[in-house]
Short mmCIF file of C-alpha atoms in Angstrom, two decimals:
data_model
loop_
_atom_site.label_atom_id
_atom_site.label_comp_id
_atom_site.label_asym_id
_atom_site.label_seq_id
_atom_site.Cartn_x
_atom_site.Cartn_y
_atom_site.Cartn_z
CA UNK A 26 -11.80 21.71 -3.26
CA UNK A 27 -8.85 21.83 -5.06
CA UNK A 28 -9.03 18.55 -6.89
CA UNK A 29 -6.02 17.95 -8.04
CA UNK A 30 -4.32 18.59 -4.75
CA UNK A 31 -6.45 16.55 -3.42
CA UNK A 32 -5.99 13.25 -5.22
CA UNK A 33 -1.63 13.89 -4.97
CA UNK A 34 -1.87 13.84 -1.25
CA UNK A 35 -4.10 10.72 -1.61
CA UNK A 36 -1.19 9.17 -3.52
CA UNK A 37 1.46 10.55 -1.10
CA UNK A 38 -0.34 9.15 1.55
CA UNK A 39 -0.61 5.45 0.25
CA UNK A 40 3.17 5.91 -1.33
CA UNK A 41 4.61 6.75 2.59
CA UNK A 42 2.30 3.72 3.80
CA UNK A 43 4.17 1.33 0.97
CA UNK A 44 7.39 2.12 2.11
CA UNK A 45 6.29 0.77 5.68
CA UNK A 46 4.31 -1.99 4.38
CA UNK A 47 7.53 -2.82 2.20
CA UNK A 48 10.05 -2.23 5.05
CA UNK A 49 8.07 -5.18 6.76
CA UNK A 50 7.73 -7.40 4.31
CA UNK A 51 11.51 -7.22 3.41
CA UNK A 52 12.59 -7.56 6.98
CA UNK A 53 10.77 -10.49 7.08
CA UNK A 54 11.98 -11.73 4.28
CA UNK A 55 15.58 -11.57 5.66
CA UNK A 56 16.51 -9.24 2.75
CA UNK A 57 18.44 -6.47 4.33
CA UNK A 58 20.23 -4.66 1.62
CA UNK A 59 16.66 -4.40 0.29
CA UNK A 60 15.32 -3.01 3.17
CA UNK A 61 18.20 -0.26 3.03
CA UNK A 62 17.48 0.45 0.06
CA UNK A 63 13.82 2.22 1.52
CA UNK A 64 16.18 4.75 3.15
CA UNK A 65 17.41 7.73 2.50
CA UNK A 66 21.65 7.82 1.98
CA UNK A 67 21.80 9.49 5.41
CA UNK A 68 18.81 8.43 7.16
CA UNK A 69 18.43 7.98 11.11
CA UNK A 70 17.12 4.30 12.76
CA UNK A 71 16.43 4.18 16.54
CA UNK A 72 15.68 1.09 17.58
CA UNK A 73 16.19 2.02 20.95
CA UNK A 74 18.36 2.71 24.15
CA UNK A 75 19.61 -0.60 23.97
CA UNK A 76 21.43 -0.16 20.85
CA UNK A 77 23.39 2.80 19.40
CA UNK A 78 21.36 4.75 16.87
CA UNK A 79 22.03 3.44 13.28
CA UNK A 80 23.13 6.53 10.68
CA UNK A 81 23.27 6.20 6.87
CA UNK A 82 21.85 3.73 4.56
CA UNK A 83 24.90 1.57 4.54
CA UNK A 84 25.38 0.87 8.24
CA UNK A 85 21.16 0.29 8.51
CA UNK A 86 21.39 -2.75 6.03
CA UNK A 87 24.41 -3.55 7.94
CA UNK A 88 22.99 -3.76 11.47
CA UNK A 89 19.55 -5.35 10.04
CA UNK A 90 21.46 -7.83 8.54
CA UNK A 91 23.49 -8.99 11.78
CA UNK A 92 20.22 -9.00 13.58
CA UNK A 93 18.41 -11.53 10.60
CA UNK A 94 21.52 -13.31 10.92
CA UNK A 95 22.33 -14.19 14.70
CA UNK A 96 18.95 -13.65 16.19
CA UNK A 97 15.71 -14.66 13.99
CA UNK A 98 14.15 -17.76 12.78
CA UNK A 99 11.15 -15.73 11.84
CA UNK A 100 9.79 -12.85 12.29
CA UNK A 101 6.74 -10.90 11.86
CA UNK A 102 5.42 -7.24 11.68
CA UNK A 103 2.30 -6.45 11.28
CA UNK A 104 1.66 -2.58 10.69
CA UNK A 105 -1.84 -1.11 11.58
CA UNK A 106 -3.57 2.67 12.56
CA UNK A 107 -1.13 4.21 10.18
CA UNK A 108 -1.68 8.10 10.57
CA UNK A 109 0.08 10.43 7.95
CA UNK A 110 0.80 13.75 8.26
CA UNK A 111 2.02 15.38 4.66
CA UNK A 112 4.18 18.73 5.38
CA UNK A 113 4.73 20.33 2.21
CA UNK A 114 7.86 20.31 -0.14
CA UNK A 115 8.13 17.08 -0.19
CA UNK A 116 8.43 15.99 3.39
CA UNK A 117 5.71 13.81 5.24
CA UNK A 118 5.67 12.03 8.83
CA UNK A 119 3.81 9.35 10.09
CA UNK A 120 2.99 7.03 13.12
CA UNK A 121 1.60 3.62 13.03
CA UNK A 122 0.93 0.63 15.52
CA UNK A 123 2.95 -1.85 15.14
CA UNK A 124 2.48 -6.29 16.90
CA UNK A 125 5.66 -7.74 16.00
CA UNK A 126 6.26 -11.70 16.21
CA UNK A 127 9.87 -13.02 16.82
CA UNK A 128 11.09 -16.89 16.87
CA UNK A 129 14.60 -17.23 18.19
CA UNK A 130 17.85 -18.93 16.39
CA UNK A 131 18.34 -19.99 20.03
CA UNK A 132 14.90 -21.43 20.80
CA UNK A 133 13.81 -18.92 23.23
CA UNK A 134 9.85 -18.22 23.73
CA UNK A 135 8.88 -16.51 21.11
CA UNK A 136 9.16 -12.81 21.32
CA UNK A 137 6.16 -10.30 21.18
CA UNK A 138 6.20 -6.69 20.85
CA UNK A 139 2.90 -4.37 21.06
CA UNK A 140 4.28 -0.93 19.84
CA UNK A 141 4.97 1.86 17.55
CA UNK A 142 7.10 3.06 14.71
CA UNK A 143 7.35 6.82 14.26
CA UNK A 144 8.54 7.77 10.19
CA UNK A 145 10.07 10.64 8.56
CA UNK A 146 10.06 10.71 4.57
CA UNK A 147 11.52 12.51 2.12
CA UNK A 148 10.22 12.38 -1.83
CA UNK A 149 13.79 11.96 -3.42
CA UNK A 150 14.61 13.64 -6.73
CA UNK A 151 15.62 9.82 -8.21
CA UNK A 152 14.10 7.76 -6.26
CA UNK A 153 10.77 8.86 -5.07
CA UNK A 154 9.73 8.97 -1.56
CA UNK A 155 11.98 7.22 0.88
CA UNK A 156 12.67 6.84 4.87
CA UNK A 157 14.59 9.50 6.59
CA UNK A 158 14.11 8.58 10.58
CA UNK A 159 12.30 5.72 11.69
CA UNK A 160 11.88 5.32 15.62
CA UNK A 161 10.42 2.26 17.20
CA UNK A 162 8.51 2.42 20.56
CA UNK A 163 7.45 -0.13 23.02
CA UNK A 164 3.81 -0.50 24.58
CA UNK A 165 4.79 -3.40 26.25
CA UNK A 166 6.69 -6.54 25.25
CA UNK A 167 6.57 -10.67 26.29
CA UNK A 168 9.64 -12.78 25.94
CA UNK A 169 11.25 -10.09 23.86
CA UNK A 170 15.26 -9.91 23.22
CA UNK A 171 15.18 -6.60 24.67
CA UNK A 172 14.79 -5.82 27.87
CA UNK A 173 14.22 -1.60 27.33
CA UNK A 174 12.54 0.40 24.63
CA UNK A 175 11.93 3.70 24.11
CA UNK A 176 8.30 4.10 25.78
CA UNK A 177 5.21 5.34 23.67
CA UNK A 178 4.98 8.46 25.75
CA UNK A 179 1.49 7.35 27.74
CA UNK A 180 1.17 9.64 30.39
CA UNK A 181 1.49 8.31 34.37
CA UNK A 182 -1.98 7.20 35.51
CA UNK A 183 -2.24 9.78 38.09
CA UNK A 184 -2.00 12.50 35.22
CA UNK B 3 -17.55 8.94 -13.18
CA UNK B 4 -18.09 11.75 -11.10
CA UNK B 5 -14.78 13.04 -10.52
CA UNK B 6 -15.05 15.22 -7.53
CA UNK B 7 -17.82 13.00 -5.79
CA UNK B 8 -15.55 9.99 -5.61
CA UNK B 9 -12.43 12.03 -4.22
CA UNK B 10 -14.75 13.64 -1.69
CA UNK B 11 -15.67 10.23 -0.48
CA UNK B 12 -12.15 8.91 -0.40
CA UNK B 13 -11.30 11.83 1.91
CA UNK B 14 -14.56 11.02 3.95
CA UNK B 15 -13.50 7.63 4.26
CA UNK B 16 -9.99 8.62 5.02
CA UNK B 17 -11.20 11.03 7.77
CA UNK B 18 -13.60 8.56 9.58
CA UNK B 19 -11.27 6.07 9.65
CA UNK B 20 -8.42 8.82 10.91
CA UNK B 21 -10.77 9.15 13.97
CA UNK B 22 -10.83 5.55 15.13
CA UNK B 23 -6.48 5.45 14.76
CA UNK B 24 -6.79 8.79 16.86
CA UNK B 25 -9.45 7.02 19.99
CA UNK B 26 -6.80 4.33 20.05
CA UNK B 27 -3.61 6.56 19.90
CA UNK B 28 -5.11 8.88 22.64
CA UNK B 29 -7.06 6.22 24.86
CA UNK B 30 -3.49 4.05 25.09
CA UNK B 31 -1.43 7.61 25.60
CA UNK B 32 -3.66 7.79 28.88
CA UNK B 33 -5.62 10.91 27.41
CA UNK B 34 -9.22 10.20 28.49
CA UNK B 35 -10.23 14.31 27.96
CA UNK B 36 -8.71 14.34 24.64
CA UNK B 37 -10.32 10.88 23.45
CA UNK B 38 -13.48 12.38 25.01
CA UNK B 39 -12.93 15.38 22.37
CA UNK B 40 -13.13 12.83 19.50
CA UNK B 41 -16.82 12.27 20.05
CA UNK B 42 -19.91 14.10 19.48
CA UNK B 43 -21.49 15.90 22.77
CA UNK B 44 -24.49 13.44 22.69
CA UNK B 45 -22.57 10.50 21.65
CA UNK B 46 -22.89 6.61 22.86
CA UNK B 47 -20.27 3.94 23.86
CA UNK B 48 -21.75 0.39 24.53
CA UNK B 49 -18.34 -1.21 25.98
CA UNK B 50 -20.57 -4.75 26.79
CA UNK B 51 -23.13 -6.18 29.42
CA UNK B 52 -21.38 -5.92 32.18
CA UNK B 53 -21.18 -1.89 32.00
CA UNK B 54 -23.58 0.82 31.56
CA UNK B 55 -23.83 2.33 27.88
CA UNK B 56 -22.53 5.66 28.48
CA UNK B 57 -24.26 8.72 26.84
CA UNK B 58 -22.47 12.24 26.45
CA UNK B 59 -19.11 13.28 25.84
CA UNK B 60 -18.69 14.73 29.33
CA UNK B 61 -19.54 10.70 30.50
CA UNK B 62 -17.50 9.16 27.88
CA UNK B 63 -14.25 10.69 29.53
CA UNK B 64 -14.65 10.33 33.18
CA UNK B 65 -15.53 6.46 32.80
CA UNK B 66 -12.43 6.14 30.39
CA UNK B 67 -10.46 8.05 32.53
CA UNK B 68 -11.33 5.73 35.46
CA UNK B 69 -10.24 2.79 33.37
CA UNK B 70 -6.99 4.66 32.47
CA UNK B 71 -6.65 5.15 36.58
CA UNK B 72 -7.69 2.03 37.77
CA UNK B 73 -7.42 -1.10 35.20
CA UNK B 74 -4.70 -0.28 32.93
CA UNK B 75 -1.28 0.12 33.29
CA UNK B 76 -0.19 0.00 29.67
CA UNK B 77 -2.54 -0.51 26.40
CA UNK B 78 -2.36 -1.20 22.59
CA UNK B 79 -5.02 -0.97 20.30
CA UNK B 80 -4.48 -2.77 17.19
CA UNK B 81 -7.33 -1.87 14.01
CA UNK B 82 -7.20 -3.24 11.04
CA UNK B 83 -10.12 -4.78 8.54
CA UNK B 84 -11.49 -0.85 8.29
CA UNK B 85 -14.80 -0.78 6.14
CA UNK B 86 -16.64 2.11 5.98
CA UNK B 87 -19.88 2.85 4.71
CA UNK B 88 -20.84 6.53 3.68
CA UNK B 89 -24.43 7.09 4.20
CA UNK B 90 -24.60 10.46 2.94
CA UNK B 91 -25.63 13.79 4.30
CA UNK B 92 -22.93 13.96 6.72
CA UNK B 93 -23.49 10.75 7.87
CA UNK B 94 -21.31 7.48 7.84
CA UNK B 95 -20.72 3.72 9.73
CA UNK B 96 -17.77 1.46 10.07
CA UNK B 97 -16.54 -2.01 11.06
CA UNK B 98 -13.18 -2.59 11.69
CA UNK B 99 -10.97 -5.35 13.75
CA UNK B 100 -9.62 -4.74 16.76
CA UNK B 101 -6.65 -6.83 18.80
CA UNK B 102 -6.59 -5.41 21.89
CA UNK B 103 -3.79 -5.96 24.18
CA UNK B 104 -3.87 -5.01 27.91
CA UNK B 105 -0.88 -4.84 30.91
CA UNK B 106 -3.18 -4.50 34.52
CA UNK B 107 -2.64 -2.53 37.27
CA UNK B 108 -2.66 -5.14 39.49
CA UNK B 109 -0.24 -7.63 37.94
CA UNK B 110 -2.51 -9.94 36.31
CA UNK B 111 -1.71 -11.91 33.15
CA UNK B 112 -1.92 -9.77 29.95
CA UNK B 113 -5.58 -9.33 28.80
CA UNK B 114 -5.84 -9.91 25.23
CA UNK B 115 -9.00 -9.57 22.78
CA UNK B 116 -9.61 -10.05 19.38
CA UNK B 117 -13.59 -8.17 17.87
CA UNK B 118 -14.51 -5.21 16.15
CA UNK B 119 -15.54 -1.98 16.53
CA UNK B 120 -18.68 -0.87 15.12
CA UNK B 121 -18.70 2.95 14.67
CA UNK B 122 -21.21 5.81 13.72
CA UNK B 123 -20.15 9.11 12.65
CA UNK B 124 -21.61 12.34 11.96
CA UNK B 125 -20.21 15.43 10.54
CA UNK B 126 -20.48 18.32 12.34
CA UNK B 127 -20.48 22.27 11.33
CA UNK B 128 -17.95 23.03 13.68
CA UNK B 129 -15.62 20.23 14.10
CA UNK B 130 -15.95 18.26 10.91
CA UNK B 131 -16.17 14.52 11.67
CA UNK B 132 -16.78 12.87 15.08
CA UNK B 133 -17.71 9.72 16.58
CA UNK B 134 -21.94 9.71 16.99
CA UNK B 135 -21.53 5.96 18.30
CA UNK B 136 -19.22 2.85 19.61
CA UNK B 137 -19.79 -0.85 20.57
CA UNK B 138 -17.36 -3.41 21.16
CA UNK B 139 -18.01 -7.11 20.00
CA UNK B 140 -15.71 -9.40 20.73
CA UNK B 141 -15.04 -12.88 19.08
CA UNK B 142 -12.77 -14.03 22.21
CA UNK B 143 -10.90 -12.93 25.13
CA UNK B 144 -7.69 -14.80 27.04
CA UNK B 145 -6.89 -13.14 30.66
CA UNK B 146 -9.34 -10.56 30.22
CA UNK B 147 -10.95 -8.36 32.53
CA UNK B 148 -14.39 -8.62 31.96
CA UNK B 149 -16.08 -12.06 31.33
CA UNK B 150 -18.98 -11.06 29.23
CA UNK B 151 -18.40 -8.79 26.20
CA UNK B 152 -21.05 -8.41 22.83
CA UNK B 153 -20.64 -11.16 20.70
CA UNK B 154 -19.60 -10.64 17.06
CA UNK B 155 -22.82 -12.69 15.99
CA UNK B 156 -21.25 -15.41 14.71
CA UNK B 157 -23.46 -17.84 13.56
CA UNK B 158 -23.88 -21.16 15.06
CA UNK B 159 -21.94 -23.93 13.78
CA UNK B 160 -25.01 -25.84 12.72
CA UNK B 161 -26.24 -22.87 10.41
CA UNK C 24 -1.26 13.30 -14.47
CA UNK C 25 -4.11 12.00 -15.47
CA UNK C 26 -6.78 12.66 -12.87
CA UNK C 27 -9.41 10.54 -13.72
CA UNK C 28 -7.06 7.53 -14.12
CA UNK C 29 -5.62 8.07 -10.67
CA UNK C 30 -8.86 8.31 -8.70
CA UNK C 31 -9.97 5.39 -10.22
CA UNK C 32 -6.81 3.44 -9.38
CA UNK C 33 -7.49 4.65 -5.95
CA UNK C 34 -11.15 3.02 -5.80
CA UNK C 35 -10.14 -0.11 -7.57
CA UNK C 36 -7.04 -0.02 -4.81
CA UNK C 37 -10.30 0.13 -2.44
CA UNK C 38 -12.34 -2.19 -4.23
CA UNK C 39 -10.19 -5.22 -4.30
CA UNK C 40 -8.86 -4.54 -0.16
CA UNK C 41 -12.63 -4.63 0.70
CA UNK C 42 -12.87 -8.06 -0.63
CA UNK C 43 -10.28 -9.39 1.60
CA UNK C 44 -11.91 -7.69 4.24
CA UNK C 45 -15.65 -8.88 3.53
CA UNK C 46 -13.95 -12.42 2.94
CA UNK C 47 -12.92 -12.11 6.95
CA UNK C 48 -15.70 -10.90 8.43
CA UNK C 49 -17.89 -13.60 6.48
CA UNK C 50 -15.65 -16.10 7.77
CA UNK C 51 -15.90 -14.79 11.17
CA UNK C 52 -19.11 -14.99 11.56
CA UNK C 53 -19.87 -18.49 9.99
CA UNK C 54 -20.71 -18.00 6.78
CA UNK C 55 -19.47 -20.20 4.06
CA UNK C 56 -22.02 -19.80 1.30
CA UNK C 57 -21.64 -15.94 1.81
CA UNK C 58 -17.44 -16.00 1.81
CA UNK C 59 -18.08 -18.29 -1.41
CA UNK C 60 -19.32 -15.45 -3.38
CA UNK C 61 -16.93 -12.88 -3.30
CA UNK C 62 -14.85 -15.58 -5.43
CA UNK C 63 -14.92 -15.93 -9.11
CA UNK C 64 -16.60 -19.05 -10.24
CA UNK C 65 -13.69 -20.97 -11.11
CA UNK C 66 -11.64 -19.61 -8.27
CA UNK C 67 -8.35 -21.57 -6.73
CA UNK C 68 -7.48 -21.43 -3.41
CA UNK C 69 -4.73 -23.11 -1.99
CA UNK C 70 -4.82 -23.07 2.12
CA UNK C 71 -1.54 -25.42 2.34
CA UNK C 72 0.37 -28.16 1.56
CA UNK C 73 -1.28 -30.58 4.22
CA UNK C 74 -5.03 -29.82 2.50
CA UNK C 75 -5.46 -30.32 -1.50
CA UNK C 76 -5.84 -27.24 -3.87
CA UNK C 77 -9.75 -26.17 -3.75
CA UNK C 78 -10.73 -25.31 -7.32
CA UNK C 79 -14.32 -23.51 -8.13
CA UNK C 80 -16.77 -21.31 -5.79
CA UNK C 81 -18.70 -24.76 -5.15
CA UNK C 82 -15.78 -26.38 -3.70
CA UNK C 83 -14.69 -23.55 -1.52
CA UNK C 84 -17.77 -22.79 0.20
CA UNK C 85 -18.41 -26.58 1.06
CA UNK C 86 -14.92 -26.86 2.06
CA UNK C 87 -14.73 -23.65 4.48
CA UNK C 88 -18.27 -24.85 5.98
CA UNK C 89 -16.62 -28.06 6.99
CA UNK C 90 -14.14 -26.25 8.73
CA UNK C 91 -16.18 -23.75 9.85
CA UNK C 92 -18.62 -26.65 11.27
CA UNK C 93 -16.02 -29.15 12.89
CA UNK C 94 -13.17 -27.55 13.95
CA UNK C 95 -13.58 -23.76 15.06
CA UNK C 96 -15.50 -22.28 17.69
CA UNK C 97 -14.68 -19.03 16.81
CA UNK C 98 -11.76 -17.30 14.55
CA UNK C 99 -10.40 -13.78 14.20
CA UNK C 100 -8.79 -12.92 10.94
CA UNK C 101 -6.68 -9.42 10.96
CA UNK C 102 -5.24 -8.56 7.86
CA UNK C 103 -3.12 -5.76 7.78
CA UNK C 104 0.13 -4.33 5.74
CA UNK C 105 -2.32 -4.58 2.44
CA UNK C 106 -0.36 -4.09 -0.79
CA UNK C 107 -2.23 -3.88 -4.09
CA UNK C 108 -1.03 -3.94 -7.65
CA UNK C 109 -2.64 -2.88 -10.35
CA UNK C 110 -1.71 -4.75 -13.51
CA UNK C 111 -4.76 -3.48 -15.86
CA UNK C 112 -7.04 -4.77 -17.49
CA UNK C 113 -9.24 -5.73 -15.14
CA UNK C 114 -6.68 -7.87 -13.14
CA UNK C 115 -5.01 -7.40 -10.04
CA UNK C 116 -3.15 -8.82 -7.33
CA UNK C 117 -2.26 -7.86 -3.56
CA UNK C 118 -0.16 -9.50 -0.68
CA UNK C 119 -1.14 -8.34 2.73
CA UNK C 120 -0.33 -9.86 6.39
CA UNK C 121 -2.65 -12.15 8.39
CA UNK C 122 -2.77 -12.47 12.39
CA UNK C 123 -5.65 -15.16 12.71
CA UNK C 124 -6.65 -16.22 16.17
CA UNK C 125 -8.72 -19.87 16.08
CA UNK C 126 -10.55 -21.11 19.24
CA UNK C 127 -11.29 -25.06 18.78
CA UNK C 128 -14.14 -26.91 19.00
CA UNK C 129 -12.56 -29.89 20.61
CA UNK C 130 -11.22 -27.76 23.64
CA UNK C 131 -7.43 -27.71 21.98
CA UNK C 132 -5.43 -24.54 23.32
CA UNK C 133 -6.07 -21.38 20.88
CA UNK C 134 -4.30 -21.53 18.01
CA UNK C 135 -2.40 -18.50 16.26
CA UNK C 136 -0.88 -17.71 13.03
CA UNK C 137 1.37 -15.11 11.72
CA UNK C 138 1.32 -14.80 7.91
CA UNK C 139 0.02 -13.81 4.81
CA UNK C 140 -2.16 -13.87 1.99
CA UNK C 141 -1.29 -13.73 -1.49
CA UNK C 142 -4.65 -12.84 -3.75
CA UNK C 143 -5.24 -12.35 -7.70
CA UNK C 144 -8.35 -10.47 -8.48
CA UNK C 145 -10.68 -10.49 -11.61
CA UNK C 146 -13.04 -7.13 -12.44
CA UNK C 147 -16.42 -9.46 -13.77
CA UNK C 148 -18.96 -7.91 -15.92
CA UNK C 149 -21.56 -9.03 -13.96
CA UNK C 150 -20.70 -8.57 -10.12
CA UNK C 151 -17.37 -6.34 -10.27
CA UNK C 152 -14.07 -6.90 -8.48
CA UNK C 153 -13.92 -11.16 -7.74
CA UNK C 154 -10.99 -12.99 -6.03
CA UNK C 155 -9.64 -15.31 -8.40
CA UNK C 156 -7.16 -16.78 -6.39
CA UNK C 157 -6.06 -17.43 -2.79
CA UNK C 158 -3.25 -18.73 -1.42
CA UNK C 159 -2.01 -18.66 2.30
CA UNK C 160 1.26 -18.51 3.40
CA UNK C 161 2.58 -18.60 7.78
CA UNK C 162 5.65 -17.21 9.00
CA UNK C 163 5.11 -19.13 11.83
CA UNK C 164 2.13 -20.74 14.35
CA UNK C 165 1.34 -21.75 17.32
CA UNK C 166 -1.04 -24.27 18.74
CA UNK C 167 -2.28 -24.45 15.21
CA UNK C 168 -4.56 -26.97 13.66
CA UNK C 169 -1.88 -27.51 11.07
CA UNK C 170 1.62 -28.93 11.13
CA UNK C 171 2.75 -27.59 7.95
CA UNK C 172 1.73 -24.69 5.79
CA UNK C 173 3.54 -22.95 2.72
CA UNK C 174 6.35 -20.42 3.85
CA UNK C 175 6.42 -16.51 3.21
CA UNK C 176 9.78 -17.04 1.20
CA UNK C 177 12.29 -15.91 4.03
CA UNK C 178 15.62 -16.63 2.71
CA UNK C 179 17.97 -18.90 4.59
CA UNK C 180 20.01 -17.23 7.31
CA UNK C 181 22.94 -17.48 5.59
CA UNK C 182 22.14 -15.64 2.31
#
């Protein structure tokens, strides 16, 4: 075992996870330049096919921040099963679940969402590690502001 | 502190717990053969009283692969709480949390249930790490589709 | 970097997130004298504004076995989204989410709440790694035994 190795992809692995766990916990916070700042200058956000996708750090706080603003009272995500893969040369990807909570400015039912977000990250020369791509992807929703999502990719029963 | 010892055991930990995030990925992408693959050829899955335990790998797909058929239109399997417990010699258990959410075939309400896995591994010479053992407790269902499950063994409230 | 020093960050990391976990699964199953110990001795925990500010292991186990006795039938307590800091010296503190699903004794509809905990955490010389304080915050309920409960800090919509 190479030991050292070893105990930097250890640390990779839980820095990746805090950028998720922090992307959450800012969104919820209703703190979207803060959440922008996770990204990468020129990262990629697909929220789905609902919405156009979202390029560059500066049009991501930009769209978050219209969405905290017109559409949630609250919100909650709650990030689980996160797998990371760690590529080498300072790239990594990961997928985790993700059961998101939404109350409504406009009183709707609350909004659930049973899904998944798929990350790209990139260890930044003055930053540290930071999002490049996120994708988010629907199990199944209830009462949710969307009507399509970009599916999880589970294969038709017959398969 | 022995140095190498503990990082060994974080990766064991790490790599037990990968395997449960990879049953749940796998069962709710609809891919009972490759879920099947996660487990060890004599392994056992107690899903609750009203089903059969099922012994062997070969067994432990086809039933899931019914469910996948049958039940389930769309699943999400939600882990979280993840202790594990190395035992040593290639050995190791876990408890973790599960919120399971479930969209039926048939059109029925949305099954939801919150209980715990309890896991056994073993590590095998050829394939590393695999899955010796799996019940499902449950501390309550809403809409579900079985009425009996394990219980969690919570004690009773006059304890 | 200094090897030894990271690995043991790691397993203090570990350390401090199994305490949150035992502290559910003892809950879960209905045991308040049990939940009480993974607290320091003169521990504070501070549920919400509508119930007064338990102070001392004593006090919180008799005041989670009331609850435990009279209100729930069963409870579910997923904690996810775990973020630890280190701040040395045998101190720590960590903010993770909470999903908590609460079936009532008295037949009420199951109650839910999205949220999170905010914990401090002592190293003792006697019994390790001790939570010294507990506070819980919602980002929203429903059906929940509790009208009012401290806020996660989202900022106004406006901001």
């Amino acid at each position: 075992m190479d030991l050292e190795r070893s105990v930097r992809d250890v640390l990779d692995r839980e820095a990746v996870t805090a950028l998720v766990h922090d992307y959450c916990l800012l969104f919820d916070e209703n703190r979207p330049r803060d959440v922008a700042e996770l990204f990468t200058v020129d990262a990629v956000v697909d929220y789905g096919p609902e919405s156009d996708t979202i390029v560059g750090r500066d049009a991501i706080g930009a769209t978050i921040a219209v969405g905290l603003a017109r559409t949630f009272a609250a919100t909650s995500h709650h990030v689980s099963n996160v797998q990371v893969v760690l590529e080498g040369d300072g790239r990594a990807r990961s997928t985790c679940y993700l059961y998101a909570w939404h109350r409504y400015v406009d009183g709707s039912p609350d909004g659930e969402l049973w899904g998944r977000y798929r990350h790209r990250f990139v260890r930044t020369d003055d930053a540290g590690w930071r999002i490049a791509e996120l994708r988010l992807e629907a199990a199944g929703t209830v009462d949710f502001h969307r009507a399509r999502m970009h599916p999880v990719g589970r294969r038709p029963a017959s398969a």
